[in-house]
Coordinates of C-alpha atoms and ligand atoms in Angstrom, one line a residue:
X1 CA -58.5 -16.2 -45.4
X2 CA -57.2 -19.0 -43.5
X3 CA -59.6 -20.9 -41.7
X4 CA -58.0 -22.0 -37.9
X5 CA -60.0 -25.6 -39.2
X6 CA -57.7 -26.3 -41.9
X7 CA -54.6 -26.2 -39.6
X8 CA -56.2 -28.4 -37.2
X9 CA -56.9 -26.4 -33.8
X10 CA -60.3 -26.1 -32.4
X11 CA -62.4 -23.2 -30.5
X12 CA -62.8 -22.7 -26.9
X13 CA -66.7 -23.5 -26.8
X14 CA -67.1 -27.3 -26.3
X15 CA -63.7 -27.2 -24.2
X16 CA -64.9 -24.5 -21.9
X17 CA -68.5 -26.0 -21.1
X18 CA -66.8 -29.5 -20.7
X19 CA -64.5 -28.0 -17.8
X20 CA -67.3 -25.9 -16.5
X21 CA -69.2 -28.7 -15.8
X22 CA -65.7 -31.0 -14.8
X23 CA -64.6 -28.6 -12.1
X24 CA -61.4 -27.8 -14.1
X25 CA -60.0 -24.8 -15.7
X26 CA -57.7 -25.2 -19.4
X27 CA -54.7 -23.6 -19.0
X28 CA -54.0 -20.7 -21.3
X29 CA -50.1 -20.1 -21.5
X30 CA -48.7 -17.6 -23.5
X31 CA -46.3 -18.0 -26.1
X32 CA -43.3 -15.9 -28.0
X33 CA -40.3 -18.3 -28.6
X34 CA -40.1 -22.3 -30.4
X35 CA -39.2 -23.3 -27.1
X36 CA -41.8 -22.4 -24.9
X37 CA -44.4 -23.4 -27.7
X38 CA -42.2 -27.2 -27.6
X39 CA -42.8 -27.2 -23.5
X40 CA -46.3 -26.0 -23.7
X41 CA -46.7 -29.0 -26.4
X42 CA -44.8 -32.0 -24.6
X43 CA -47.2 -31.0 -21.1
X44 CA -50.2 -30.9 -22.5
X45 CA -49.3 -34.3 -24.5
X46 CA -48.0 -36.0 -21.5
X47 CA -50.6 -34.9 -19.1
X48 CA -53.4 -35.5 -21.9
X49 CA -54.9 -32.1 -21.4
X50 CA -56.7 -29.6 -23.9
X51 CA -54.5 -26.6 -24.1
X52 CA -54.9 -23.0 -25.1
X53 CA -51.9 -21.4 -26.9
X54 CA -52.0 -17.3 -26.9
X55 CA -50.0 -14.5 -28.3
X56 CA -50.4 -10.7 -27.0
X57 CA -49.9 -8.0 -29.3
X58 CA -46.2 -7.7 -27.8
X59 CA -45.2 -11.7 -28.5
X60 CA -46.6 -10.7 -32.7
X61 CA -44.4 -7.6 -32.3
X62 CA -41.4 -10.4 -30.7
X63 CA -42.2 -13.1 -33.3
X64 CA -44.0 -11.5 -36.5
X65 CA -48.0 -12.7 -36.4
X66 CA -47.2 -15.4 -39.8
X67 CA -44.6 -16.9 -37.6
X68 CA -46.4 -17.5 -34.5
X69 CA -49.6 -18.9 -36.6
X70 CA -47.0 -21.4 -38.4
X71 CA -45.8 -21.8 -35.2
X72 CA -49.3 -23.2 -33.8
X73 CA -50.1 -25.2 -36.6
X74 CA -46.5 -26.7 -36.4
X75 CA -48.1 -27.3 -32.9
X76 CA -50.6 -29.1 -33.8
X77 CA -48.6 -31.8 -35.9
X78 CA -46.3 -31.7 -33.5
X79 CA -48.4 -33.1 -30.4
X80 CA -49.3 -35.7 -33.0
X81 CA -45.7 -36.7 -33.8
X82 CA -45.8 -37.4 -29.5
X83 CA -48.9 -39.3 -29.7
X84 CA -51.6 -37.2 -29.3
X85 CA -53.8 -38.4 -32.0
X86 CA -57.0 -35.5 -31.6
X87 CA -54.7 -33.2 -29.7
X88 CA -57.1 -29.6 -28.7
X89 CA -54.5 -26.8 -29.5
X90 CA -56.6 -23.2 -29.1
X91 CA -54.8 -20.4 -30.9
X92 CA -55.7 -17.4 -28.9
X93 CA -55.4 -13.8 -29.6
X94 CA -54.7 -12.1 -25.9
X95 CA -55.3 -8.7 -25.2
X96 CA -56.7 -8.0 -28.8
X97 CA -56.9 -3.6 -28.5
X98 CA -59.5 -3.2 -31.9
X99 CA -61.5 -5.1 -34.3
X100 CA -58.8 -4.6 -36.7
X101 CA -56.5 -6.4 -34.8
X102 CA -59.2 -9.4 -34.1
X103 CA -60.1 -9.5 -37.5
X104 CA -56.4 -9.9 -38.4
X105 CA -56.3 -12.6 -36.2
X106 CA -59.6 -14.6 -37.3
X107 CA -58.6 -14.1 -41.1
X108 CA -54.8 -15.5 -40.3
X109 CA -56.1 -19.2 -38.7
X110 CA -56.7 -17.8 -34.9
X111 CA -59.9 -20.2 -33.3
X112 CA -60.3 -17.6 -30.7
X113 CA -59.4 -13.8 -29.5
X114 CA -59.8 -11.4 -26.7
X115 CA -61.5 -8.0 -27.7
X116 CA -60.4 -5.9 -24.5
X117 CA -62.4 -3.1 -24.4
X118 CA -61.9 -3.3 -20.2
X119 CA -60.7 0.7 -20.0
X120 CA -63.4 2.1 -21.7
X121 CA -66.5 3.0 -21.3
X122 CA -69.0 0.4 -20.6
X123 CA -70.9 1.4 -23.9
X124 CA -68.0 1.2 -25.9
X125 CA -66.6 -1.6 -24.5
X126 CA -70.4 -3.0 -25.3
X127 CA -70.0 -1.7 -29.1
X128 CA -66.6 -3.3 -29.7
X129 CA -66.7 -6.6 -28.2
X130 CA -70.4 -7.0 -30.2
X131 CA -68.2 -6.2 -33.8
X132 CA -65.7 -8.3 -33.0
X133 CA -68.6 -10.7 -31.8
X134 CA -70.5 -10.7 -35.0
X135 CA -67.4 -11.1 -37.0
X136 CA -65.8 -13.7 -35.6
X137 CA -69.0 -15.6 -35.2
X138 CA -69.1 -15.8 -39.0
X139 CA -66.3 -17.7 -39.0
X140 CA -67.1 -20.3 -35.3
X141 CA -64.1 -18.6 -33.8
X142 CA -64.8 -17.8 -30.2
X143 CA -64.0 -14.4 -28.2
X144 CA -63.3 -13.5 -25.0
X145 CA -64.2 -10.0 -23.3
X146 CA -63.4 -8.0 -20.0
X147 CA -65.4 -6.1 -18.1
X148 CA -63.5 -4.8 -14.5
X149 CA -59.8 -3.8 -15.2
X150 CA -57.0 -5.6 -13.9
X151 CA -53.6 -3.7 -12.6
X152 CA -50.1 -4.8 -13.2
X153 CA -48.3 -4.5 -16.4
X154 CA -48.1 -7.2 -19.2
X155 CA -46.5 -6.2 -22.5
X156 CA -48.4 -3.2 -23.8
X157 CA -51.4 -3.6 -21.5
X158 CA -50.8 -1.5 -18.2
X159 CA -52.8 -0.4 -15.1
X160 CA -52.0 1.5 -11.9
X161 CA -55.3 0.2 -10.2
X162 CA -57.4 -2.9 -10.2
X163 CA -61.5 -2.4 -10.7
X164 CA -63.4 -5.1 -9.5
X165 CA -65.9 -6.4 -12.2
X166 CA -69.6 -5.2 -10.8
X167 CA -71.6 -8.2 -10.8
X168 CA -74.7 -6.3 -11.3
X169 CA -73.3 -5.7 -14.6
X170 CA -72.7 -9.1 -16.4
X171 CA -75.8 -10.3 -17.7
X172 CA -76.3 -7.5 -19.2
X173 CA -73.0 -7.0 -21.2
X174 CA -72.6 -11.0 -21.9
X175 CA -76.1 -10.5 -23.4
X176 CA -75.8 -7.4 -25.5
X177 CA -72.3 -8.6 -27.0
X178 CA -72.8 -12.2 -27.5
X179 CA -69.4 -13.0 -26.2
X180 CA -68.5 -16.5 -25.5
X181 CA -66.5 -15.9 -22.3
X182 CA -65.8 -13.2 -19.8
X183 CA -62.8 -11.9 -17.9
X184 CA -63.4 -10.9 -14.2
X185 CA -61.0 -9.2 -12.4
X186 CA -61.5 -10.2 -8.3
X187 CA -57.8 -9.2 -7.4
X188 CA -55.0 -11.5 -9.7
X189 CA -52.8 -8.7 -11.5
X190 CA -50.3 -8.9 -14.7
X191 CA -46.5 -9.6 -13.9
X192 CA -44.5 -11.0 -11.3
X193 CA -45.4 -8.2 -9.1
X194 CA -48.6 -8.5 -8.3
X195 CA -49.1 -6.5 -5.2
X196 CA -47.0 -3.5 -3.5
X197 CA -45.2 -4.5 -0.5
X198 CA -47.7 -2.6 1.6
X199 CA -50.9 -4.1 0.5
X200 CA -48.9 -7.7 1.9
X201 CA -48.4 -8.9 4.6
X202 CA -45.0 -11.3 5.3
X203 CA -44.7 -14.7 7.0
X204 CA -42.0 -15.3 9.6
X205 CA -39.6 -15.7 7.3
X206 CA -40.2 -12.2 5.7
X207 CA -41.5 -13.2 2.5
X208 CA -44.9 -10.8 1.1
X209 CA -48.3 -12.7 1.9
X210 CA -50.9 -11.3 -1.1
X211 CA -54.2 -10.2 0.1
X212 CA -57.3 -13.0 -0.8
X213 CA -58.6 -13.0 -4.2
X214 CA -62.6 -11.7 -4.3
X215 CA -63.9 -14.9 -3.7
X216 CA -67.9 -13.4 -2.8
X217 CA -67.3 -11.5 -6.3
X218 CA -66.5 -14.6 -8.1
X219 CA -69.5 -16.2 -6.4
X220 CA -72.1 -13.0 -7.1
X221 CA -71.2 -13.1 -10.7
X222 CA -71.8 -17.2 -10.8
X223 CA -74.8 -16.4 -9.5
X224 CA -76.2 -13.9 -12.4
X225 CA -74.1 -16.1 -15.0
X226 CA -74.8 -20.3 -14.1
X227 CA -72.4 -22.1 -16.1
X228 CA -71.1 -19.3 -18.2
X229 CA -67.7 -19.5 -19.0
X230 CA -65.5 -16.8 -16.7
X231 CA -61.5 -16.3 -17.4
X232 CA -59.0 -15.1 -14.8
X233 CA -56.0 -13.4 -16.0
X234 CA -52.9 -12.3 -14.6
X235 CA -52.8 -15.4 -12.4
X236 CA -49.0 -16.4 -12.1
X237 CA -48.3 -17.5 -8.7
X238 CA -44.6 -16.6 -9.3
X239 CA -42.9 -19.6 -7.8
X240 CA -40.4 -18.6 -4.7
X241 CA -37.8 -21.2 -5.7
X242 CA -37.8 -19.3 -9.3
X243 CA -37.7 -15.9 -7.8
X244 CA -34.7 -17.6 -5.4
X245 CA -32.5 -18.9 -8.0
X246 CA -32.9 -16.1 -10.5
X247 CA -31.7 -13.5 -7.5
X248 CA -29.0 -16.5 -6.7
X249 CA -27.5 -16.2 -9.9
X250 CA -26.8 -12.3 -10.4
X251 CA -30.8 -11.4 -10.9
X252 CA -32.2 -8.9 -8.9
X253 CA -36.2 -9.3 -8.7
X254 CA -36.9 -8.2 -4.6
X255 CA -40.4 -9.2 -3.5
X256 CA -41.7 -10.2 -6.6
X257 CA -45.4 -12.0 -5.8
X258 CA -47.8 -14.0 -7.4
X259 CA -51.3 -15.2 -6.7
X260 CA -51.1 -18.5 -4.3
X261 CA -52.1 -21.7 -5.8
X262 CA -54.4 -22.9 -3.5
X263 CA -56.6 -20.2 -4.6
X264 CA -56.3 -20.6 -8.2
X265 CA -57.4 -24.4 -7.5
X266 CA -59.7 -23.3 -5.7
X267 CA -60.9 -20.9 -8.7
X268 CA -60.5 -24.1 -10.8
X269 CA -63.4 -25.6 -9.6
X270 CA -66.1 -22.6 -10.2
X271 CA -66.9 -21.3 -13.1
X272 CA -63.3 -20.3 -14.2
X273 CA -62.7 -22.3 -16.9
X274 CA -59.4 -20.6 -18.6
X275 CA -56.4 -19.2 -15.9
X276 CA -53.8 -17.6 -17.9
X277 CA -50.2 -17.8 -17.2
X278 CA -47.4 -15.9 -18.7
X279 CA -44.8 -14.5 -16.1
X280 CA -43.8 -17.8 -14.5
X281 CA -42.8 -19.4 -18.1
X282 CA -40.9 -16.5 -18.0
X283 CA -39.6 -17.1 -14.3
X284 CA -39.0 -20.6 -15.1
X285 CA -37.0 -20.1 -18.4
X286 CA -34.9 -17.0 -17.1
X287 CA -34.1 -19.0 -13.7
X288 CA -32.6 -22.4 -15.9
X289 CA -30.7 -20.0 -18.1
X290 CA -29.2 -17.9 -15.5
X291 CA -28.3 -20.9 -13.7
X292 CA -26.8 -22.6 -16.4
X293 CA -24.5 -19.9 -17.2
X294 CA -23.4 -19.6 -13.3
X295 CA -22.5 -23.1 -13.7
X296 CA -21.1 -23.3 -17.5
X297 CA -19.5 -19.8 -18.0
X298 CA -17.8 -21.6 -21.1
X299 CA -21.0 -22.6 -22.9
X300 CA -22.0 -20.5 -25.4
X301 CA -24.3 -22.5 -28.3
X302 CA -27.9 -21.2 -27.3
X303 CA -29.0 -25.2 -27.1
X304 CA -26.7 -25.6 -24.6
X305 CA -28.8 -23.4 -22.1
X306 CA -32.2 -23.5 -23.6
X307 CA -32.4 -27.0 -23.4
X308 CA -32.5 -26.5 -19.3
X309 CA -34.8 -24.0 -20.1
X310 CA -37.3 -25.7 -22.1
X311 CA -37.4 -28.6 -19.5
X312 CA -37.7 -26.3 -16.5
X313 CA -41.0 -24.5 -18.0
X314 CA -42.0 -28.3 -19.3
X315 CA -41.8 -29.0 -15.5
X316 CA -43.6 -25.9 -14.3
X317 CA -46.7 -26.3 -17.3
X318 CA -47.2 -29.9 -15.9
X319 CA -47.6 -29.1 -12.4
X320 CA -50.0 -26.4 -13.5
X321 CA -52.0 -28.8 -15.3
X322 CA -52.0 -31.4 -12.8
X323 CA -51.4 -29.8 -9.5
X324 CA -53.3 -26.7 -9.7
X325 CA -55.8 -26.3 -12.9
X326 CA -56.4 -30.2 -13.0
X327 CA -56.9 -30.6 -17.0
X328 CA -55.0 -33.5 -17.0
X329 CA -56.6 -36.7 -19.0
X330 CA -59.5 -34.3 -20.2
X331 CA -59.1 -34.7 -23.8
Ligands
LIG1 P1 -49.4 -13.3 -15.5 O1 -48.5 -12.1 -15.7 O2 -49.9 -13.5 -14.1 O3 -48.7 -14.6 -16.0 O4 -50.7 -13.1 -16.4 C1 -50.7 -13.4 -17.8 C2 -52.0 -13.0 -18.4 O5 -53.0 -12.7 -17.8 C3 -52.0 -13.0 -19.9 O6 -53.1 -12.3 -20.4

Protein backbone atom coordinates (compact mmCIF):
# COMPACT_ATOMS: atom_id res chain seq x y z
CA UNK A 1 0.00 0.00 0.00
CA UNK A 2 1.33 3.23 -1.14
CA UNK A 3 -0.19 6.08 0.26
CA UNK A 4 -0.76 9.08 -2.69
CA UNK A 5 0.67 11.40 0.71
CA UNK A 6 4.01 9.99 0.69
CA UNK A 7 4.64 10.91 -3.06
CA UNK A 8 3.49 14.25 -2.46
CA UNK A 9 0.02 14.86 -4.40
CA UNK A 10 -3.00 15.94 -2.72
CA UNK A 11 -7.02 15.06 -3.10
CA UNK A 12 -9.49 16.98 -4.99
CA UNK A 13 -11.63 18.07 -1.79
CA UNK A 14 -10.10 21.37 -0.53
CA UNK A 15 -9.20 22.21 -4.41
CA UNK A 16 -12.66 21.67 -5.55
CA UNK A 17 -14.55 23.77 -2.73
CA UNK A 18 -11.85 26.56 -3.24
CA UNK A 19 -12.86 26.85 -7.13
CA UNK A 20 -16.46 26.33 -6.32
CA UNK A 21 -16.55 29.21 -4.38
CA UNK A 22 -13.69 31.15 -6.88
CA UNK A 23 -15.71 30.83 -9.97
CA UNK A 24 -13.05 28.60 -11.57
CA UNK A 25 -12.88 25.11 -12.75
CA UNK A 26 -9.11 22.86 -12.30
CA UNK A 27 -8.35 21.49 -15.33
CA UNK A 28 -8.15 17.71 -15.42
CA UNK A 29 -5.90 16.68 -18.58
CA UNK A 30 -5.26 13.28 -19.27
CA UNK A 31 -2.05 11.76 -19.55
CA UNK A 32 -0.25 8.56 -21.41
CA UNK A 33 3.32 9.72 -22.59
CA UNK A 34 6.62 11.69 -20.50
CA UNK A 35 5.84 14.35 -22.75
CA UNK A 36 2.52 15.35 -22.23
CA UNK A 37 2.96 14.77 -18.36
CA UNK A 38 6.31 17.55 -18.90
CA UNK A 39 3.67 20.12 -20.75
CA UNK A 40 0.90 19.46 -18.38
CA UNK A 41 3.77 20.19 -15.54
CA UNK A 42 5.58 23.41 -17.11
CA UNK A 43 1.58 24.99 -17.51
CA UNK A 44 0.35 24.47 -14.46
CA UNK A 45 3.93 25.83 -12.93
CA UNK A 46 3.98 28.78 -15.10
CA UNK A 47 0.37 29.75 -14.79
CA UNK A 48 0.53 28.88 -10.89
CA UNK A 49 -2.55 26.68 -11.12
CA UNK A 50 -3.65 23.37 -9.08
CA UNK A 51 -3.73 20.65 -11.62
CA UNK A 52 -5.43 17.30 -11.94
CA UNK A 53 -3.28 14.60 -13.75
CA UNK A 54 -5.60 11.37 -15.00
CA UNK A 55 -5.08 8.08 -16.59
CA UNK A 56 -8.04 5.99 -18.15
CA UNK A 57 -7.94 2.39 -18.17
CA UNK A 58 -6.55 2.60 -21.94
CA UNK A 59 -3.43 5.16 -20.99
CA UNK A 60 -2.50 2.00 -17.89
CA UNK A 61 -2.98 -0.42 -20.82
CA UNK A 62 -0.50 2.39 -23.09
CA UNK A 63 1.91 3.01 -20.18
CA UNK A 64 1.73 -0.05 -17.58
CA UNK A 65 -0.25 1.53 -14.17
CA UNK A 66 3.64 1.37 -12.00
CA UNK A 67 4.85 3.67 -14.72
CA UNK A 68 2.30 6.23 -14.86
CA UNK A 69 2.22 6.43 -10.88
CA UNK A 70 6.23 6.96 -11.07
CA UNK A 71 5.42 9.04 -13.64
CA UNK A 72 3.13 11.45 -11.28
CA UNK A 73 5.32 11.42 -8.43
CA UNK A 74 8.22 12.31 -10.83
CA UNK A 75 5.58 15.02 -11.39
CA UNK A 76 5.47 16.21 -8.42
CA UNK A 77 9.36 16.76 -7.90
CA UNK A 78 9.47 17.91 -11.03
CA UNK A 79 7.16 21.11 -10.75
CA UNK A 80 9.41 21.76 -7.72
CA UNK A 81 12.62 21.58 -9.72
CA UNK A 82 10.55 24.74 -11.84
CA UNK A 83 9.80 26.50 -8.77
CA UNK A 84 6.63 25.44 -7.57
CA UNK A 85 7.51 24.98 -3.98
CA UNK A 86 3.63 23.34 -2.66
CA UNK A 87 2.86 22.46 -6.25
CA UNK A 88 -1.19 20.57 -6.09
CA UNK A 89 -0.65 17.50 -8.53
CA UNK A 90 -4.12 15.26 -8.33
CA UNK A 91 -3.47 11.71 -9.62
CA UNK A 92 -6.79 10.71 -10.98
CA UNK A 93 -8.09 7.43 -11.95
CA UNK A 94 -10.63 8.25 -15.06
CA UNK A 95 -13.20 6.13 -16.07
CA UNK A 96 -12.47 3.54 -13.20
CA UNK A 97 -15.15 0.33 -14.65
CA UNK A 98 -15.06 -1.75 -10.88
CA UNK A 99 -14.04 -1.48 -7.44
CA UNK A 100 -11.18 -3.69 -8.28
CA UNK A 101 -9.85 -1.39 -10.51
CA UNK A 102 -10.40 1.69 -7.96
CA UNK A 103 -9.00 -0.21 -5.32
CA UNK A 104 -5.88 -0.91 -7.52
CA UNK A 105 -5.65 2.57 -7.90
CA UNK A 106 -6.02 3.86 -4.12
CA UNK A 107 -3.49 1.03 -2.94
CA UNK A 108 -0.86 2.14 -5.86
CA UNK A 109 -0.57 6.14 -4.65
CA UNK A 110 -3.78 7.44 -6.68
CA UNK A 111 -5.44 10.76 -4.41
CA UNK A 112 -8.59 10.34 -6.40
CA UNK A 113 -10.70 7.99 -8.94
CA UNK A 114 -13.81 7.85 -11.03
CA UNK A 115 -16.14 4.84 -10.22
CA UNK A 116 -18.38 4.99 -13.48
CA UNK A 117 -21.18 3.08 -12.90
CA UNK A 118 -23.11 5.76 -15.55
CA UNK A 119 -24.59 2.63 -17.91
CA UNK A 120 -26.07 0.81 -15.31
CA UNK A 121 -28.74 0.74 -13.44
CA UNK A 122 -29.40 3.54 -11.08
CA UNK A 123 -29.21 0.92 -8.13
CA UNK A 124 -26.19 -0.47 -9.11
CA UNK A 125 -24.56 2.37 -10.09
CA UNK A 126 -25.74 3.48 -6.31
CA UNK A 127 -24.15 0.10 -4.90
CA UNK A 128 -20.80 0.53 -6.69
CA UNK A 129 -19.87 4.02 -6.37
CA UNK A 130 -20.94 3.64 -2.27
CA UNK A 131 -17.95 0.45 -2.18
CA UNK A 132 -15.67 2.30 -3.90
CA UNK A 133 -16.92 5.29 -1.58
CA UNK A 134 -16.28 3.56 1.70
CA UNK A 135 -12.99 2.24 0.55
CA UNK A 136 -11.37 4.94 -0.59
CA UNK A 137 -12.54 7.05 2.17
CA UNK A 138 -10.44 4.92 4.44
CA UNK A 139 -7.62 6.06 2.93
CA UNK A 140 -8.82 10.43 2.23
CA UNK A 141 -8.67 9.67 -1.47
CA UNK A 142 -11.61 11.36 -3.12
CA UNK A 143 -14.00 9.77 -5.91
CA UNK A 144 -15.90 10.98 -8.56
CA UNK A 145 -19.21 9.35 -9.92
CA UNK A 146 -21.63 9.74 -12.98
CA UNK A 147 -24.97 9.64 -13.18
CA UNK A 148 -26.52 10.61 -17.11
CA UNK A 149 -24.33 8.94 -19.83
CA UNK A 150 -22.30 10.86 -22.16
CA UNK A 151 -21.92 9.69 -26.07
CA UNK A 152 -18.75 9.82 -28.08
CA UNK A 153 -16.04 7.34 -27.69
CA UNK A 154 -12.85 7.71 -25.48
CA UNK A 155 -10.53 4.70 -25.16
CA UNK A 156 -12.65 1.85 -23.94
CA UNK A 157 -15.59 3.91 -22.83
CA UNK A 158 -18.18 4.20 -25.78
CA UNK A 159 -21.82 5.52 -26.33
CA UNK A 160 -24.06 5.93 -29.32
CA UNK A 161 -26.45 8.32 -27.31
CA UNK A 162 -26.07 11.07 -24.71
CA UNK A 163 -28.64 10.87 -21.51
CA UNK A 164 -29.04 13.93 -19.80
CA UNK A 165 -28.45 13.57 -16.03
CA UNK A 166 -32.16 13.93 -14.32
CA UNK A 167 -31.88 16.56 -11.81
CA UNK A 168 -34.55 15.12 -9.76
CA UNK A 169 -32.12 12.44 -9.20
CA UNK A 170 -28.90 13.95 -7.57
CA UNK A 171 -29.52 14.49 -4.13
CA UNK A 172 -30.56 11.44 -3.79
CA UNK A 173 -27.55 9.41 -5.35
CA UNK A 174 -24.83 12.06 -4.00
CA UNK A 175 -26.43 11.17 -0.61
CA UNK A 176 -26.73 7.42 -0.64
CA UNK A 177 -23.01 7.01 -2.15
CA UNK A 178 -21.11 9.62 -0.32
CA UNK A 179 -19.31 10.59 -3.37
CA UNK A 180 -17.23 13.71 -3.35
CA UNK A 181 -18.04 14.85 -6.89
CA UNK A 182 -20.49 14.18 -9.63
CA UNK A 183 -20.37 14.05 -13.41
CA UNK A 184 -23.35 15.55 -15.33
CA UNK A 185 -23.74 15.01 -18.70
CA UNK A 186 -25.80 18.37 -20.30
CA UNK A 187 -24.46 17.70 -24.00
CA UNK A 188 -20.25 17.73 -24.08
CA UNK A 189 -19.30 14.21 -25.73
CA UNK A 190 -15.86 12.07 -25.80
CA UNK A 191 -13.54 12.66 -28.85
CA UNK A 192 -12.96 15.13 -31.37
CA UNK A 193 -16.25 14.33 -32.88
CA UNK A 194 -18.55 15.46 -30.73
CA UNK A 195 -21.68 15.94 -32.77
CA UNK A 196 -22.95 14.31 -36.24
CA UNK A 197 -22.88 16.75 -38.98
CA UNK A 198 -26.69 16.83 -38.83
CA UNK A 199 -27.33 17.68 -35.27
CA UNK A 200 -24.84 21.14 -36.45
CA UNK A 201 -25.46 23.68 -38.02
CA UNK A 202 -22.39 25.60 -40.23
CA UNK A 203 -21.33 29.19 -40.29
CA UNK A 204 -20.74 30.96 -43.61
CA UNK A 205 -17.71 29.53 -44.11
CA UNK A 206 -19.08 25.84 -43.85
CA UNK A 207 -17.57 24.93 -40.73
CA UNK A 208 -20.24 22.64 -38.12
CA UNK A 209 -21.83 24.97 -35.42
CA UNK A 210 -22.52 22.39 -32.15
CA UNK A 211 -25.95 22.63 -30.63
CA UNK A 212 -25.80 24.66 -26.89
CA UNK A 213 -24.73 22.73 -23.91
CA UNK A 214 -27.91 22.18 -21.21
CA UNK A 215 -27.36 25.21 -19.54
CA UNK A 216 -31.25 25.05 -17.52
CA UNK A 217 -29.86 21.37 -16.56
CA UNK A 218 -26.72 22.60 -15.24
CA UNK A 219 -28.67 25.29 -13.41
CA UNK A 220 -31.71 22.63 -12.01
CA UNK A 221 -29.03 20.36 -10.64
CA UNK A 222 -27.15 23.56 -8.87
CA UNK A 223 -30.17 24.19 -7.55
CA UNK A 224 -30.83 20.61 -5.58
CA UNK A 225 -26.83 20.48 -5.01
CA UNK A 226 -25.58 24.36 -3.72
CA UNK A 227 -21.93 24.25 -3.90
CA UNK A 228 -21.43 20.61 -4.50
CA UNK A 229 -18.75 19.86 -6.71
CA UNK A 230 -20.04 18.91 -10.47
CA UNK A 231 -17.45 17.65 -13.30
CA UNK A 232 -17.92 17.95 -17.08
CA UNK A 233 -16.26 15.45 -19.24
CA UNK A 234 -15.74 15.15 -22.69
CA UNK A 235 -15.29 18.89 -23.05
CA UNK A 236 -12.46 19.43 -25.82
CA UNK A 237 -13.31 22.21 -27.86
CA UNK A 238 -11.08 20.73 -30.70
CA UNK A 239 -9.26 23.82 -31.90
CA UNK A 240 -9.99 24.55 -35.88
CA UNK A 241 -6.36 25.67 -36.48
CA UNK A 242 -5.36 21.96 -35.07
CA UNK A 243 -8.00 20.26 -37.05
CA UNK A 244 -6.51 22.65 -40.17
CA UNK A 245 -2.95 21.83 -39.88
CA UNK A 246 -3.36 18.13 -39.15
CA UNK A 247 -5.61 17.82 -42.50
CA UNK A 248 -2.79 20.32 -44.12
CA UNK A 249 -0.21 17.96 -43.51
CA UNK A 250 -1.53 14.47 -45.06
CA UNK A 251 -4.32 14.01 -42.01
CA UNK A 252 -7.66 13.42 -42.84
CA UNK A 253 -10.10 14.31 -39.78
CA UNK A 254 -13.41 16.12 -41.89
CA UNK A 255 -15.68 17.99 -39.52
CA UNK A 256 -14.25 17.00 -36.44
CA UNK A 257 -16.06 19.33 -33.44
CA UNK A 258 -15.63 20.18 -30.08
CA UNK A 259 -17.59 22.03 -27.49
CA UNK A 260 -17.00 26.06 -27.87
CA UNK A 261 -15.06 27.72 -25.26
CA UNK A 262 -17.14 30.40 -24.40
CA UNK A 263 -19.40 27.90 -22.96
CA UNK A 264 -17.00 25.94 -21.07
CA UNK A 265 -15.99 29.52 -19.44
CA UNK A 266 -19.11 30.04 -18.97
CA UNK A 267 -19.49 26.48 -17.15
CA UNK A 268 -16.26 27.57 -15.28
CA UNK A 269 -17.99 29.86 -13.30
CA UNK A 270 -20.98 27.45 -11.83
CA UNK A 271 -20.57 24.85 -9.98
CA UNK A 272 -18.21 22.86 -12.45
CA UNK A 273 -15.30 22.72 -10.78
CA UNK A 274 -13.14 20.02 -12.86
CA UNK A 275 -13.49 20.16 -17.09
CA UNK A 276 -11.60 17.30 -18.48
CA UNK A 277 -9.57 17.51 -21.52
CA UNK A 278 -8.02 14.76 -23.51
CA UNK A 279 -8.62 14.94 -27.40
CA UNK A 280 -7.10 18.42 -28.00
CA UNK A 281 -3.57 17.33 -26.20
CA UNK A 282 -4.00 14.81 -28.64
CA UNK A 283 -4.93 17.47 -31.52
CA UNK A 284 -2.19 19.60 -30.42
CA UNK A 285 0.68 16.90 -30.30
CA UNK A 286 -0.40 14.99 -33.63
CA UNK A 287 -0.75 18.59 -35.49
CA UNK A 288 3.30 19.72 -34.31
CA UNK A 289 4.40 16.25 -35.31
CA UNK A 290 2.74 16.02 -38.62
CA UNK A 291 3.94 19.42 -39.30
CA UNK A 292 7.31 18.90 -38.43
CA UNK A 293 7.77 15.97 -40.63
CA UNK A 294 6.14 17.99 -43.74
CA UNK A 295 8.83 20.40 -43.08
CA UNK A 296 11.88 18.03 -41.91
CA UNK A 297 11.27 14.79 -43.99
CA UNK A 298 15.10 14.06 -43.01
CA UNK A 299 14.62 14.16 -39.23
CA UNK A 300 14.19 11.12 -37.72
CA UNK A 301 15.48 11.21 -33.68
CA UNK A 302 11.99 11.26 -31.89
CA UNK A 303 13.27 14.61 -29.95
CA UNK A 304 13.53 16.21 -32.95
CA UNK A 305 9.65 16.24 -33.45
CA UNK A 306 8.40 15.88 -29.93
CA UNK A 307 10.08 18.71 -28.79
CA UNK A 308 7.44 20.85 -31.23
CA UNK A 309 5.09 18.63 -29.81
CA UNK A 310 5.53 19.04 -26.25
CA UNK A 311 5.58 22.92 -26.72
CA UNK A 312 2.45 23.02 -28.86
CA UNK A 313 0.25 21.16 -26.05
CA UNK A 314 2.41 23.38 -23.34
CA UNK A 315 0.78 26.25 -25.38
CA UNK A 316 -2.72 24.79 -25.74
CA UNK A 317 -2.74 23.69 -21.55
CA UNK A 318 -1.97 27.37 -20.78
CA UNK A 319 -4.55 28.90 -22.70
CA UNK A 320 -6.91 26.48 -21.11
CA UNK A 321 -5.90 27.43 -17.77
CA UNK A 322 -5.93 31.01 -18.33
CA UNK A 323 -8.22 31.69 -21.14
CA UNK A 324 -10.93 29.43 -20.61
CA UNK A 325 -10.96 27.44 -16.96
CA UNK A 326 -9.23 30.51 -15.25
CA UNK A 327 -7.09 28.45 -12.47
CA UNK A 328 -4.33 30.52 -13.02
CA UNK A 329 -2.50 31.99 -9.71
CA UNK A 330 -4.91 29.65 -7.55
CA UNK A 331 -2.40 27.76 -5.70
P1 LIG B 1 -12.40 14.94 -24.58
O1 LIG B 1 -12.43 13.78 -25.51
O2 LIG B 1 -13.44 15.97 -24.95
O3 LIG B 1 -11.07 15.53 -24.43
O4 LIG B 1 -12.86 14.42 -23.14
C1 LIG B 1 -11.94 13.81 -22.27
C2 LIG B 1 -12.59 13.23 -21.07
O5 LIG B 1 -13.71 13.50 -20.73
C3 LIG B 1 -11.80 12.29 -20.26
O6 LIG B 1 -12.59 11.63 -19.33
Amino acid sequence: MVSYKELGLVNTREMFAKAVKGGYAIPAFNFNTMEQMQAIVQAAVETKSPVIMQVSKGARKYANPTILRYMAQGAVEYAKELGCANPQIVLHLDHGDSFETCKSCIDSGFSSVMIDGSSKPYEENIALTKQVVEYAHKYDVTVEAELGVLAGVEDEVAAEESHYTKPEEVIDFSTRTGCDSLAISIGTSHGAYKFKPEQCTRNAEGKLIPPPLAFDVLHAIEEKLPGFPIVLHGSSSVPQDEVDTINKFGGKLPDAVGIPEEQLREAAKSAVCKINIDSDSRLAMTAAIRQHFAEHPDHFDPRQYLTPARDNMKKMYIHKIVNVLGSNDKL
